[in-house]
Coordinates of C-alpha atoms (C1' of nucleotides) in Angstrom, one line a residue:
Chain A
M105 CA 0.0 0.0 0.0
T106 CA 1.3 3.4 -0.9
T107 CA 1.1 6.1 1.7
T108 CA -1.3 8.9 1.2
P109 CA -0.6 12.0 3.1
K110 CA -4.3 12.7 3.5
A111 CA -3.9 15.3 6.2
T112 CA -2.1 17.7 4.0
S113 CA -4.6 17.8 1.2
T114 CA -7.4 18.6 3.6
D115 CA -5.5 21.5 5.1
S116 CA -6.6 24.8 3.8
P117 CA -3.7 26.3 1.8
S118 CA -4.8 29.9 2.4
Q119 CA -4.0 29.6 6.1
D120 CA -0.5 30.5 7.0
R121 CA 1.1 28.0 9.3
P122 CA 4.7 28.6 10.0
E123 CA 5.5 25.6 12.1
A124 CA 8.1 23.6 10.3
G125 CA 7.5 20.0 9.7
R126 CA 3.7 20.2 10.0
D127 CA 3.4 19.6 6.3
P128 CA 5.7 16.9 5.0
A129 CA 6.0 18.8 1.7
A130 CA 7.2 21.9 3.4
C131 CA 10.8 23.0 3.6
P132 CA 12.2 21.8 7.0
E133 CA 14.2 25.0 7.3
C134 CA 11.5 27.7 6.9
G135 CA 8.3 25.8 6.3
S136 CA 7.6 27.2 2.9
T137 CA 6.1 24.9 0.3
D138 CA 7.4 26.9 -2.7
R139 CA 10.3 25.5 -4.5
T140 CA 12.3 26.0 -7.6
Q141 CA 14.1 23.7 -9.9
D142 CA 17.7 24.3 -10.8
E143 CA 17.8 22.1 -13.8
R144 CA 21.4 22.7 -14.7
R145 CA 22.5 21.4 -11.3
G146 CA 19.7 19.0 -10.9
E147 CA 18.7 20.4 -7.6
T148 CA 15.4 21.3 -6.0
V149 CA 15.7 24.3 -3.8
C150 CA 13.3 26.1 -1.4
A151 CA 12.0 29.2 -3.1
S152 CA 12.1 31.3 0.1
C153 CA 15.3 30.3 1.9
G154 CA 17.3 28.5 -0.8
M155 CA 17.8 25.3 1.2
V156 CA 18.6 22.4 -1.2
L157 CA 15.7 20.0 -0.8
G158 CA 16.7 17.4 -3.4
E159 CA 19.7 16.7 -5.5
D160 CA 20.6 14.7 -8.5
A161 CA 17.2 15.0 -10.2
I162 CA 17.2 12.8 -13.2
D163 CA 16.2 14.4 -16.5
H164 CA 14.2 11.8 -18.3
G165 CA 13.6 13.8 -21.4
P166 CA 15.6 13.6 -24.6
E167 CA 18.7 15.8 -25.0
W168 CA 17.3 17.5 -28.1
R169 CA 14.1 19.2 -29.0
A170 CA 11.9 18.5 -32.0
F171 CA 9.5 20.9 -33.5
D172 CA 7.6 18.5 -35.8
A173 CA 7.2 14.9 -36.4
Q174 CA 9.8 14.8 -39.2
Q175 CA 12.5 16.3 -37.0
R176 CA 11.5 13.9 -34.2
S177 CA 12.0 10.8 -36.3
K178 CA 15.3 12.2 -37.6
R179 CA 16.7 13.1 -34.2
A180 CA 15.5 10.1 -32.3
R181 CA 18.5 7.8 -32.4
T182 CA 17.2 5.3 -29.9
G183 CA 14.3 3.1 -29.4
P184 CA 12.4 2.7 -26.2
S185 CA 14.5 2.3 -23.1
R186 CA 15.6 -1.2 -22.4
T187 CA 13.4 -2.7 -19.8
V188 CA 13.6 -5.7 -17.7
M189 CA 9.9 -6.1 -18.0
R190 CA 10.0 -7.5 -21.5
H191 CA 11.3 -11.0 -22.0
D192 CA 13.8 -9.7 -24.7
R193 CA 14.3 -6.5 -22.7
G194 CA 12.5 -4.6 -25.5
L195 CA 15.3 -5.2 -27.9
G196 CA 13.6 -7.6 -30.3
T197 CA 13.6 -7.3 -34.1
Q198 CA 10.4 -6.9 -36.0
I199 CA 9.8 -7.2 -39.7
G200 CA 7.9 -4.3 -41.1
F201 CA 4.5 -4.6 -42.6
D202 CA 5.2 -2.2 -45.5
D203 CA 5.2 -4.6 -48.4
G204 CA 3.5 -2.2 -50.8
Q205 CA 5.9 -2.5 -53.7
G206 CA 7.4 -5.6 -55.1
S207 CA 6.0 -8.8 -56.7
S208 CA 3.4 -11.0 -55.1
Q209 CA 6.3 -13.5 -54.6
A210 CA 8.2 -11.0 -52.6
R211 CA 5.2 -10.2 -50.5
A212 CA 4.6 -13.8 -49.8
Q213 CA 8.2 -14.2 -48.8
L214 CA 8.0 -11.3 -46.4
S215 CA 4.9 -12.7 -44.8
R216 CA 6.6 -16.1 -44.4
M217 CA 9.6 -14.3 -42.8
R218 CA 7.3 -12.6 -40.4
R219 CA 5.7 -15.8 -39.4
Y220 CA 8.9 -17.6 -38.8
H221 CA 10.4 -14.7 -37.0
Q222 CA 7.4 -14.5 -34.7
R223 CA 7.8 -18.2 -33.8
A224 CA 11.5 -17.8 -33.3
T225 CA 11.1 -14.8 -31.1
Y226 CA 8.7 -16.5 -28.7
Q227 CA 10.6 -19.7 -28.7
P228 CA 9.0 -22.4 -26.6
G229 CA 10.7 -23.2 -23.3
A230 CA 12.9 -20.8 -21.5
D231 CA 11.8 -17.5 -22.9
R232 CA 8.2 -18.6 -22.9
N233 CA 8.4 -19.2 -19.2
L234 CA 10.1 -15.9 -18.7
A235 CA 7.4 -14.0 -20.6
D236 CA 4.7 -15.7 -18.6
A237 CA 6.4 -15.0 -15.4
L238 CA 6.8 -11.3 -16.2
T239 CA 3.2 -11.0 -17.0
E240 CA 2.4 -12.6 -13.7
I241 CA 4.8 -10.3 -11.9
E242 CA 3.2 -7.2 -13.5
R243 CA -0.2 -8.5 -12.6
L244 CA 0.7 -9.0 -9.0
A245 CA 2.5 -5.7 -8.7
G246 CA -0.6 -4.0 -10.0
A247 CA -2.9 -5.9 -7.7
L248 CA -0.8 -5.0 -4.7
D249 CA -0.4 -1.4 -5.7
L250 CA 3.4 -1.6 -5.8
P251 CA 5.5 1.0 -7.4
D252 CA 7.1 0.3 -10.8
A253 CA 10.6 0.1 -9.3
V254 CA 9.5 -2.8 -7.2
A255 CA 8.1 -4.6 -10.2
E256 CA 11.4 -4.1 -12.0
T257 CA 13.4 -5.4 -9.1
A258 CA 11.0 -8.4 -9.1
A259 CA 11.6 -9.0 -12.8
R260 CA 15.4 -8.7 -12.3
L261 CA 15.2 -11.2 -9.5
F262 CA 13.3 -13.6 -11.6
R263 CA 15.9 -13.5 -14.3
Q264 CA 18.5 -14.1 -11.6
A265 CA 16.5 -17.1 -10.3
K266 CA 16.3 -18.5 -13.8
E267 CA 20.0 -18.1 -14.4
A268 CA 20.7 -19.9 -11.1
D269 CA 18.5 -22.8 -12.2
F270 CA 16.2 -22.1 -9.4
L271 CA 13.1 -22.9 -11.5
H272 CA 13.7 -26.6 -11.8
G273 CA 10.9 -28.4 -10.2
R274 CA 9.2 -25.2 -9.0
S275 CA 6.1 -23.5 -10.2
I276 CA 6.3 -20.3 -12.2
E277 CA 3.5 -18.9 -10.2
A278 CA 5.0 -19.5 -6.8
T279 CA 8.4 -18.2 -7.9
A280 CA 6.8 -15.1 -9.5
A281 CA 4.9 -14.4 -6.3
A282 CA 8.1 -15.0 -4.2
V283 CA 10.2 -12.5 -6.2
V284 CA 7.4 -9.9 -5.9
Y285 CA 7.4 -10.3 -2.2
A286 CA 11.2 -10.3 -2.1
A287 CA 11.3 -7.1 -4.2
A288 CA 8.8 -5.4 -1.9
R289 CA 10.9 -6.3 1.1
I290 CA 14.1 -5.1 -0.6
H291 CA 12.4 -1.8 -1.4
E292 CA 11.0 -1.6 2.1
T293 CA 7.6 -1.3 0.8
P294 CA 6.0 -3.1 3.7
H295 CA 3.8 -5.9 2.5
R296 CA 2.7 -8.9 4.5
L297 CA 3.4 -12.2 2.9
K298 CA -0.2 -12.9 3.7
H299 CA -1.4 -10.1 1.3
V300 CA 0.9 -11.4 -1.5
T301 CA -0.6 -14.8 -1.0
E302 CA -4.1 -13.5 -1.4
A303 CA -3.3 -11.9 -4.7
A304 CA -1.0 -14.8 -5.9
K305 CA -1.9 -17.9 -7.7
A306 CA -0.1 -19.9 -5.1
D307 CA -0.9 -21.1 -1.6
H308 CA 0.7 -19.6 1.4
E309 CA 2.7 -22.7 2.2
S310 CA 4.5 -23.1 -1.1
L311 CA 5.0 -19.4 -1.5
A312 CA 6.7 -19.2 1.9
R313 CA 8.9 -22.2 1.1
T314 CA 9.8 -20.8 -2.3
Y315 CA 10.6 -17.4 -0.8
R316 CA 12.8 -19.0 1.8
H317 CA 14.8 -21.0 -0.7
L318 CA 15.0 -18.0 -3.1
N319 CA 16.4 -16.0 -0.2
Q320 CA 19.1 -18.6 0.5
E321 CA 20.0 -19.4 -3.1
L322 CA 20.3 -15.8 -4.3
E323 CA 21.5 -14.4 -1.0
L324 CA 19.0 -11.6 -1.4
P325 CA 19.9 -8.2 0.1
V326 CA 16.7 -8.2 2.1
P327 CA 16.9 -5.7 5.0
I328 CA 15.2 -6.6 8.2
L329 CA 11.8 -4.9 8.4
Q330 CA 12.1 -1.7 10.5
P331 CA 9.1 -0.7 12.5
T332 CA 9.6 2.8 11.2
A333 CA 8.7 1.7 7.7
L334 CA 5.2 0.9 9.0
L335 CA 4.5 4.1 10.8
A336 CA 3.2 6.1 7.8
S337 CA 0.5 3.7 6.9
V338 CA -0.7 3.2 10.5
A339 CA -0.7 6.9 11.2
S340 CA -2.5 7.8 8.1
A341 CA -5.1 5.1 8.6
L342 CA -5.8 6.6 12.0
D343 CA -6.0 10.1 10.5
L344 CA -3.2 11.4 12.7
P345 CA -1.2 14.5 12.0
P346 CA 2.3 14.1 10.5
G347 CA 3.9 15.3 13.8
V348 CA 2.7 12.1 15.5
E349 CA 4.5 10.0 12.9
R350 CA 7.7 12.0 13.3
A351 CA 7.6 11.7 17.1
A352 CA 6.9 8.0 16.9
R353 CA 9.9 7.6 14.6
D354 CA 12.1 9.5 17.0
R355 CA 10.9 7.4 19.9
I356 CA 11.6 4.1 18.1
E357 CA 15.0 5.3 17.0
T358 CA 16.1 6.3 20.5
V359 CA 14.8 3.3 22.3
D360 CA 17.2 0.5 23.2
P361 CA 17.2 -1.9 20.3
K362 CA 17.5 -4.8 22.6
A363 CA 14.0 -4.0 23.9
I364 CA 12.4 -4.5 20.5
T365 CA 14.5 -6.8 18.4
G366 CA 12.7 -10.0 17.5
K367 CA 9.3 -8.4 18.2
N368 CA 6.7 -8.0 15.5
P369 CA 7.7 -4.6 13.9
A370 CA 4.0 -3.8 13.4
S371 CA 3.4 -4.0 17.1
V372 CA 6.4 -1.7 17.8
A373 CA 5.1 0.8 15.3
A374 CA 1.6 0.5 16.8
A375 CA 2.9 1.2 20.4
A376 CA 4.9 4.2 19.3
I377 CA 2.0 5.6 17.4
Y378 CA -0.3 5.0 20.4
L379 CA 2.0 6.8 22.8
E380 CA 2.7 9.8 20.6
A381 CA -1.0 10.2 19.6
K382 CA -1.8 10.5 23.2
E383 CA 1.1 12.9 23.7
A384 CA -0.3 15.1 20.9
G385 CA -3.7 15.1 22.4
E386 CA -5.0 13.0 19.5
D387 CA -6.1 10.0 21.6
R388 CA -6.8 6.8 19.9
T389 CA -7.9 3.7 21.9
Q390 CA -5.6 0.7 22.1
A391 CA -8.2 -1.3 20.3
Q392 CA -8.2 1.1 17.3
V393 CA -4.4 1.3 17.0
A394 CA -4.1 -2.5 17.5
E395 CA -6.6 -3.2 14.8
T396 CA -5.0 -1.0 12.2
A397 CA -1.6 -2.5 12.9
E398 CA -3.1 -6.0 12.8
V399 CA -2.0 -7.0 16.2
T400 CA -4.0 -7.6 19.4
T401 CA -4.3 -5.2 22.3
V402 CA -2.3 -7.5 24.5
T403 CA 0.6 -7.4 22.2
L404 CA 0.3 -3.7 21.9
R405 CA 0.4 -3.4 25.7
N406 CA 3.5 -5.5 25.9
R407 CA 5.2 -3.2 23.4
L408 CA 4.1 -0.2 25.4
D409 CA 6.0 -1.7 28.3
D410 CA 9.0 -2.2 26.1
L411 CA 9.0 1.4 24.9
R412 CA 8.5 3.1 28.2
Chain B
dA819 C1' -15.9 1.6 28.3
dA820 C1' -11.1 1.7 28.3
dT821 C1' -7.1 -0.1 30.2
dG822 C1' -4.0 -3.4 32.3
dG823 C1' -2.7 -8.0 34.0
dT824 C1' -2.1 -13.2 33.7
dA825 C1' -2.6 -18.2 32.4
dT826 C1' -3.0 -20.9 28.5
dT827 C1' -3.1 -22.0 23.7
dT828 C1' -1.7 -21.2 19.0
dT829 C1' 1.5 -20.0 15.6
dG830 C1' 5.7 -19.3 13.0
dC831 C1' 10.4 -20.3 12.5
dC832 C1' 14.4 -22.9 13.0
dT833 C1' 17.1 -27.1 13.4
dG834 C1' 18.5 -31.5 12.8
dA835 C1' 17.2 -36.1 11.7
Chain C
dT335 C1' 9.8 -33.7 4.5
dC336 C1' 9.0 -34.3 9.1
dA337 C1' 9.1 -33.9 14.3
dG338 C1' 10.4 -31.2 18.1
dG339 C1' 11.8 -27.2 20.4
dC340 C1' 11.5 -22.4 21.1
dG341 C1' 10.0 -17.5 21.6
dA342 C1' 6.4 -14.4 20.3
dA343 C1' 1.7 -13.5 19.7
dA344 C1' -3.1 -14.5 20.2
dT345 C1' -6.9 -15.9 23.1
dA346 C1' -9.6 -16.0 27.0
dC347 C1' -10.6 -14.3 31.1
dC348 C1' -9.9 -11.5 35.0
dA349 C1' -9.4 -6.9 37.8
dT350 C1' -8.9 -1.8 38.0
dT351 C1' -9.7 2.8 36.7

DNA sequence: AATGGTATTTTGCCTGA
DNA sequence: TCAGGCGAAATACCATT
């Protein structure tokens, strides 16, 4: 699930609120939401105080300008960007359909070439599997609302898995689901394995097993799930102001790691949110917080003890 | 009604046959 | 692939505010 900063959109923009940090889009230095782009340096700077808010912006546009279609086709030296989401990385050859001139014999030959080429491109076996898997990965990423970058990582992982002969004796579906889950973990886009299972064409059991093996075989760079990664979704689901989330983050970061390691990160996040909501006068009941974090009130209370 | 405590059961993960 | 062990979490039930 992507985070929706709901609170900011409902704030009336006409009202001047100088407190920094209230609005996550505001400049942390002076609170202004105005910003300018310095395209030469690739920086985003605050319009009122000049603080650099973002660096190394990537210019995705072409390095030339075209003023009409003719110029465009002349100046475009490249095809679409290579993508891991196509089984041939978008680099395939296609035989054109322009067979307007030439004998009927030549036309027939072209048509035959096209047909054979088509068959050769989608060769049965390996690439066929890959294409199927990529389709499934895209479908899952869509169903789970995952960003494109995650889907691309998933696709890359699947290629890796294939290279490593991981697929032998395993279902495409389970592996596809496993790489999607792995990619979500790698990108710290919190997603419960349970949710992936629901969207996947594989049962929880085999998915978990496949993921575990995948993790071992490819030695995936999966970071351990930090409670802080879950704060945003919990806070926004409870309609809490951004300040609560920030305070909760601080609290988790300053607590003795020994107190919370090995504990369900969702429960830690829930406890921090509960405490800070109360602190901010935005009381939520334990039951409410526990429910949104998908833990029980008992667990929540245990984490409250750990945090205080 | 919300919070907090406790005993017991369930669950998930790991390990080693 | 299975059993067994383990800690964490859930469940059920209680008391206190």
